[in-house]
């Protein structure tokens, strides 16, 4: 299998500003994090808040200004799906505009081709052409997350990073969105880096799981191994909690 | 709360009606006036308002209403360009400082702060008097530049707030250039806050032009504007021609009131 | 203390930059020689006058000479009238300052009680009346307020005669009485703005948790407002009043012309026209010091009102 992403010995820290009575402190958020992600693979990244899972995502996407180590991309245009579908869509724009913008930035497509692709992608995520003229404020949470997925996939990325994409949704909607993500993986041969705090959600989508705690990877194994034979006590804790 | 909601639309409605009415009359005045504004009529000197002369006539028998329709055009022309140039430059400065931050932000905002510390009307009076070149465009350039900081401040706050939103991170991920993000992604979201600021800009521009021309440092003697007419009218106040000053001043007040109600209404609607 | 010193340093630096900029501005637009001698003067006469006024030397030499004298309190001599600038300013400066301070006092004394009354009666007819009334008053420029006052009190009621200014040296009482109308003119638009500002500020403060808690504990709305909201609500108003004090000085320059008050406004306009640089410089410095002073005082007052800002 081909690698799509290689994360090699990445460490990151930030310095808290020293006030009048406190000296400045160095806070380590990532410590020597290494893993590979393969084509077509769905990799879960699990840990409590503060474990560094979002920081590693930011580093991969180039949003982290400073870190040590190396991150090698074997694909172009990695995309991101946010947890909160309410803040991920530009409230001043229509769904059509939001989906057309990435195509305009990248593509050499003409207007008709852009429109064709938007409609196709809307259908893929289970929305009709009519949604093009809607604004985000007119959509439900589930519909917004569908639009977010469409916006991420419209440039045909190979790697999609999803940061808690269903934790803000109702349980029934969660299942629908997870199913949609799974379908899209098959259809476009996507790789997912799926960030979550919820083992159950990870179980439904991922092939492999990385467990992080306090900026360190404590376990990296297949989903079945993680659930059946958790090695690290923290993994065991997470698995127990999900039952 | 239902109470205040009612009042909100009330400000907006009255402001809109008043502004549209004033602007319409002024625009008509650029093509048609009841009398020739320059025509002197010795037989009809210093008349009080009547149906024939809505605002009366001046000391030379000229119809004041016609002259106000024409002169307010100059005032509105100046206000329009002051706001257009000042807000365009101000929003741009605010976008650059707010979105990019860093040294650009520090330097530009320091300059803006030192300009705004001084009352802009005072600065305008001094600069215009020093330049000593009365005329529409001199007033427009000086006021437009002095208005930049106030627009820049509002715009900067909005850009700082909006650039932290997730959809802006996504736009950066899509590879949108900073210019594209500032213009296409952030600007439409900043608009609800910029609009009342622009409207209040009209209010301030009318006030500033009237003050400048009233003091004789604004438009030239050949360009009739409301401020210049009021300073002219003031000379005839004591000799018993109060209508001239009252009507010209009243027009200034209505123009400013329209814009200020509109701005207030827009601001309240946002909340 | 360090904070105050830093502020003072910034103020001095600003004054230096400002004074040099205004010096340089006149360098570019010309000197007073043509104003004095007229356009037909012979080159010899022009050169002689230049030398006499010291204008034949470079900008920097003149600027630093002026600066050296200015810091010792010597404002120089007028090019046109050949009189000490200090003497020319004297009484005029007093007139302008009295006008500005009277206007400021009126604005404070009227707007603050009105703002409190309006906020206390939120939504009732008095508040609504004041809100609408405010919006209208704000739209009346101070120079038109001046004209309205002249028409009503001068022409209709005949309570005062425009143009009969009395010097404070002759009759302080009559002087203050005459100054009342110009002071109202510059104060009125500010009264409306400050009242509105205070009302909004109080109502915002009343919405905050700590005031609501006080309510819940059985405190009346009136006591809650007095005990908690008013003090915090004053913070933005103080800053606003400082801006107001600066704007009022600008306003008094316009207003003193309408009421024929001999103040520094008219002197400034005439002196700029005549390119009388020493007079202009002195007035600009006075205006700048005033503007910076009111901002400085407002910052110190804000700190006194808000312990969070102290650090």
Short mmCIF file of C-alpha atoms in Angstrom, two decimals, chain A:
data_model
loop_
_atom_site.label_atom_id
_atom_site.label_comp_id
_atom_site.label_asym_id
_atom_site.label_seq_id
_atom_site.Cartn_x
_atom_site.Cartn_y
_atom_site.Cartn_z
CA UNK A 1 0.00 0.00 0.00
CA UNK A 2 1.12 3.51 -0.73
CA UNK A 3 1.62 6.09 1.96
CA UNK A 4 -0.44 9.25 1.71
CA UNK A 5 0.96 10.95 4.76
CA UNK A 6 4.04 10.51 6.91
CA UNK A 7 4.40 12.17 10.29
CA UNK A 8 7.97 11.86 11.59
CA UNK A 9 9.05 12.76 15.13
CA UNK A 10 6.86 15.83 15.42
CA UNK A 11 7.16 17.81 18.63
CA UNK A 12 5.57 21.13 19.43
CA UNK A 13 5.37 23.40 22.42
CA UNK A 14 4.23 26.87 23.21
CA UNK A 15 5.47 29.36 25.73
CA UNK A 16 3.01 31.03 28.05
CA UNK A 17 3.80 34.68 28.54
CA UNK A 18 5.32 35.49 31.84
CA UNK A 19 3.30 37.96 33.88
CA UNK A 20 4.47 40.06 36.80
CA UNK A 21 4.33 37.14 39.24
CA UNK A 22 4.69 34.11 37.01
CA UNK A 23 7.70 33.09 35.07
CA UNK A 24 7.15 32.06 31.48
CA UNK A 25 6.38 28.40 31.09
CA UNK A 26 7.04 26.01 28.25
CA UNK A 27 4.03 23.83 27.64
CA UNK A 28 4.69 20.71 25.61
CA UNK A 29 1.70 19.82 23.43
CA UNK A 30 3.24 17.21 21.13
CA UNK A 31 6.14 14.94 21.96
CA UNK A 32 7.86 12.88 19.28
CA UNK A 33 4.70 11.93 17.39
CA UNK A 34 5.21 9.59 14.43
CA UNK A 35 2.73 7.68 12.29
CA UNK A 36 1.95 6.86 8.68
CA UNK A 37 -1.36 7.01 6.89
CA UNK A 38 -2.01 4.80 3.86
CA UNK A 39 -4.17 5.25 0.79
CA UNK A 40 -7.79 4.37 1.41
CA UNK A 41 -7.24 4.02 5.12
CA UNK A 42 -9.43 5.53 7.84
CA UNK A 43 -7.22 6.30 10.81
CA UNK A 44 -8.82 7.29 14.09
CA UNK A 45 -7.03 9.68 16.38
CA UNK A 46 -8.45 9.35 19.88
CA UNK A 47 -7.76 11.18 23.10
CA UNK A 48 -9.26 13.53 25.61
CA UNK A 49 -9.17 17.26 25.06
CA UNK A 50 -5.64 18.54 25.56
CA UNK A 51 -4.10 15.32 24.31
CA UNK A 52 -2.69 17.13 21.28
CA UNK A 53 -4.92 15.52 18.65
CA UNK A 54 -6.15 18.83 17.24
CA UNK A 55 -2.63 20.26 17.34
CA UNK A 56 -1.33 17.45 15.15
CA UNK A 57 -4.16 18.12 12.70
CA UNK A 58 -3.23 21.80 12.61
CA UNK A 59 0.40 20.89 12.00
CA UNK A 60 -0.56 18.59 9.11
CA UNK A 61 -2.71 21.33 7.55
CA UNK A 62 0.01 23.95 7.92
CA UNK A 63 -1.84 26.04 10.51
CA UNK A 64 0.77 25.51 13.20
CA UNK A 65 3.45 28.18 12.85
CA UNK A 66 6.24 26.26 14.59
CA UNK A 67 7.02 22.62 15.26
CA UNK A 68 9.96 20.22 15.13
CA UNK A 69 10.08 17.10 13.01
CA UNK A 70 8.82 16.44 9.55
CA UNK A 71 5.46 16.00 7.89
CA UNK A 72 5.47 14.60 4.37
CA UNK A 73 2.39 14.80 2.17
CA UNK A 74 2.03 12.40 -0.75
CA UNK A 75 -1.14 14.10 -1.95
CA UNK A 76 -2.15 17.63 -2.75
CA UNK A 77 -4.89 19.70 -1.15
CA UNK A 78 -5.69 17.90 2.07
CA UNK A 79 -9.12 19.04 3.22
CA UNK A 80 -10.68 19.60 6.61
CA UNK A 81 -14.13 18.98 8.04
CA UNK A 82 -14.89 20.86 11.25
CA UNK A 83 -16.77 19.69 14.27
CA UNK A 84 -19.17 22.58 14.38
CA UNK A 85 -21.07 22.91 11.10
CA UNK A 86 -22.40 26.27 12.28
CA UNK A 87 -19.03 28.02 12.05
CA UNK A 88 -17.57 26.13 9.10
CA UNK A 89 -19.78 27.73 6.46
CA UNK A 90 -19.59 31.41 5.49
CA UNK A 91 -22.92 32.81 6.75
CA UNK A 92 -22.98 35.60 4.17
CA UNK A 93 -22.83 33.24 1.18
CA UNK A 94 -25.13 30.69 -0.47
CA UNK A 95 -24.38 26.98 -0.58
CA UNK A 96 -23.75 27.32 -4.33
CA UNK A 97 -21.14 30.03 -3.77
CA UNK A 98 -19.46 28.09 -0.97
CA UNK A 99 -19.11 25.02 -3.20
CA UNK A 100 -18.04 26.99 -6.26
CA UNK A 101 -15.29 28.97 -4.49
CA UNK A 102 -12.76 26.07 -4.19
CA UNK A 103 -13.36 25.20 -7.85
CA UNK A 104 -12.76 28.81 -8.84
CA UNK A 105 -9.53 28.95 -6.84
CA UNK A 106 -8.10 25.68 -8.20
CA UNK A 107 -9.75 24.86 -11.37
CA UNK A 108 -9.56 25.70 -14.96
CA UNK A 109 -13.19 24.67 -15.20
CA UNK A 110 -15.67 26.91 -16.99
CA UNK A 111 -18.92 28.03 -15.44
CA UNK A 112 -20.99 25.14 -16.84
CA UNK A 113 -18.49 22.53 -15.65
CA UNK A 114 -18.36 24.08 -12.19
CA UNK A 115 -22.12 23.98 -11.98
CA UNK A 116 -22.22 20.36 -13.11
CA UNK A 117 -19.71 19.37 -10.44
CA UNK A 118 -21.57 21.27 -7.71
CA UNK A 119 -24.85 19.54 -8.55
CA UNK A 120 -23.13 16.15 -8.73
CA UNK A 121 -21.48 16.69 -5.35
CA UNK A 122 -24.72 17.89 -3.77
CA UNK A 123 -26.41 14.70 -4.95
CA UNK A 124 -23.50 12.67 -3.56
CA UNK A 125 -24.06 14.08 -0.10
CA UNK A 126 -27.81 13.64 -0.38
CA UNK A 127 -28.88 17.19 -1.15
CA UNK A 128 -30.74 18.42 -4.22
CA UNK A 129 -29.86 21.19 -6.66
CA UNK A 130 -32.32 23.52 -4.91
CA UNK A 131 -29.95 23.86 -1.98
CA UNK A 132 -27.57 25.93 -4.12
CA UNK A 133 -29.50 29.12 -3.40
CA UNK A 134 -29.91 28.47 0.33
CA UNK A 135 -27.85 30.15 2.98
CA UNK A 136 -26.28 28.21 5.91
CA UNK A 137 -28.71 29.83 8.36
CA UNK A 138 -31.60 28.15 6.52
CA UNK A 139 -30.15 24.65 6.99
CA UNK A 140 -30.31 22.13 9.84
CA UNK A 141 -27.15 20.92 11.57
CA UNK A 142 -27.08 17.68 9.57
CA UNK A 143 -27.63 19.52 6.30
CA UNK A 144 -24.85 21.93 7.13
CA UNK A 145 -22.47 19.07 7.82
CA UNK A 146 -23.43 17.56 4.46
CA UNK A 147 -22.57 20.88 2.80
CA UNK A 148 -19.25 20.97 4.71
CA UNK A 149 -18.43 17.49 3.41
CA UNK A 150 -19.40 18.52 -0.12
CA UNK A 151 -17.17 21.61 0.14
CA UNK A 152 -14.25 19.48 1.33
CA UNK A 153 -14.68 16.83 -1.37
CA UNK A 154 -15.45 19.06 -4.35
CA UNK A 155 -11.76 19.55 -5.12
CA UNK A 156 -11.32 15.74 -5.12
CA UNK A 157 -8.77 15.53 -2.30
CA UNK A 158 -7.04 12.26 -1.42
CA UNK A 159 -6.70 13.06 2.28
CA UNK A 160 -9.48 14.42 4.48
CA UNK A 161 -8.97 15.39 8.09
CA UNK A 162 -12.18 15.33 10.08
CA UNK A 163 -12.09 17.05 13.47
CA UNK A 164 -14.92 15.59 15.55
CA UNK A 165 -17.27 15.92 12.58
CA UNK A 166 -20.29 14.37 14.29
CA UNK A 167 -19.94 15.30 17.95
CA UNK A 168 -22.19 18.34 17.57
CA UNK A 169 -25.00 16.31 15.98
CA UNK A 170 -27.92 14.19 17.24
CA UNK A 171 -27.26 10.46 17.46
CA UNK A 172 -29.52 9.57 14.49
CA UNK A 173 -27.91 12.28 12.34
CA UNK A 174 -24.46 11.09 13.50
CA UNK A 175 -25.10 7.67 12.02
CA UNK A 176 -26.22 9.19 8.71
CA UNK A 177 -23.13 11.40 8.46
CA UNK A 178 -20.79 8.53 9.36
CA UNK A 179 -22.45 6.40 6.70
CA UNK A 180 -22.01 9.25 4.22
CA UNK A 181 -18.31 9.58 5.07
CA UNK A 182 -17.90 5.82 4.63
CA UNK A 183 -19.66 5.91 1.24
CA UNK A 184 -17.50 8.80 0.08
CA UNK A 185 -14.37 6.89 1.06
CA UNK A 186 -15.35 4.03 -1.22
CA UNK A 187 -16.47 6.30 -4.03
CA UNK A 188 -13.39 8.54 -4.13
CA UNK A 189 -10.77 6.28 -2.55
CA UNK A 190 -10.23 8.72 0.30
CA UNK A 191 -7.98 8.46 3.32
CA UNK A 192 -9.35 9.82 6.57
CA UNK A 193 -7.62 11.13 9.61
CA UNK A 194 -10.55 11.03 11.96
CA UNK A 195 -10.18 12.93 15.21
CA UNK A 196 -12.56 12.00 17.99
CA UNK A 197 -12.90 11.54 21.72
CA UNK A 198 -15.60 8.90 21.25
CA UNK A 199 -14.45 5.29 20.69
CA UNK A 200 -17.91 4.27 19.47
CA UNK A 201 -17.83 6.78 16.62
CA UNK A 202 -14.30 5.69 15.69
CA UNK A 203 -15.39 2.06 15.69
CA UNK A 204 -18.02 2.72 13.06
CA UNK A 205 -15.64 4.28 10.55
CA UNK A 206 -11.98 3.51 11.20
CA UNK A 207 -9.61 0.65 10.33
CA UNK A 208 -6.86 1.69 12.69
CA UNK A 209 -6.68 3.79 15.84
CA UNK A 210 -3.99 5.95 17.42
CA UNK A 211 -4.52 6.75 21.09
CA UNK A 212 -2.94 9.93 22.37
CA UNK A 213 -2.45 11.22 25.87
CA UNK A 214 -0.71 14.44 26.91
CA UNK A 215 0.97 14.87 23.53
CA UNK A 216 2.33 11.32 23.29
CA UNK A 217 1.08 8.36 21.26
CA UNK A 218 0.38 5.60 23.78
CA UNK A 219 -1.02 3.01 21.39
CA UNK A 220 -1.26 2.48 17.62
CA UNK A 221 -3.12 -0.60 16.42
CA UNK A 222 -5.94 -1.99 14.30
CA UNK A 223 -9.44 -1.26 15.47
CA UNK A 224 -10.10 -4.89 16.45
CA UNK A 225 -6.89 -5.20 18.43
CA UNK A 226 -7.61 -1.94 20.23
CA UNK A 227 -11.06 -3.15 21.25
CA UNK A 228 -10.19 -6.78 21.97
CA UNK A 229 -6.72 -6.46 23.48
CA UNK A 230 -6.08 -2.90 24.64
CA UNK A 231 -2.48 -2.73 25.90
CA UNK A 232 -2.17 0.64 27.52
CA UNK A 233 -4.24 1.34 30.64
CA UNK A 234 -5.52 4.57 29.12
CA UNK A 235 -6.76 2.72 26.02
CA UNK A 236 -8.48 0.22 28.28
CA UNK A 237 -10.14 3.08 30.10
CA UNK A 238 -11.45 4.56 26.84
CA UNK A 239 -12.70 1.22 25.57
CA UNK A 240 -14.40 0.45 28.88
CA UNK A 241 -16.09 3.85 28.83
CA UNK A 242 -17.49 3.23 25.35
CA UNK A 243 -19.23 -0.03 26.22
#
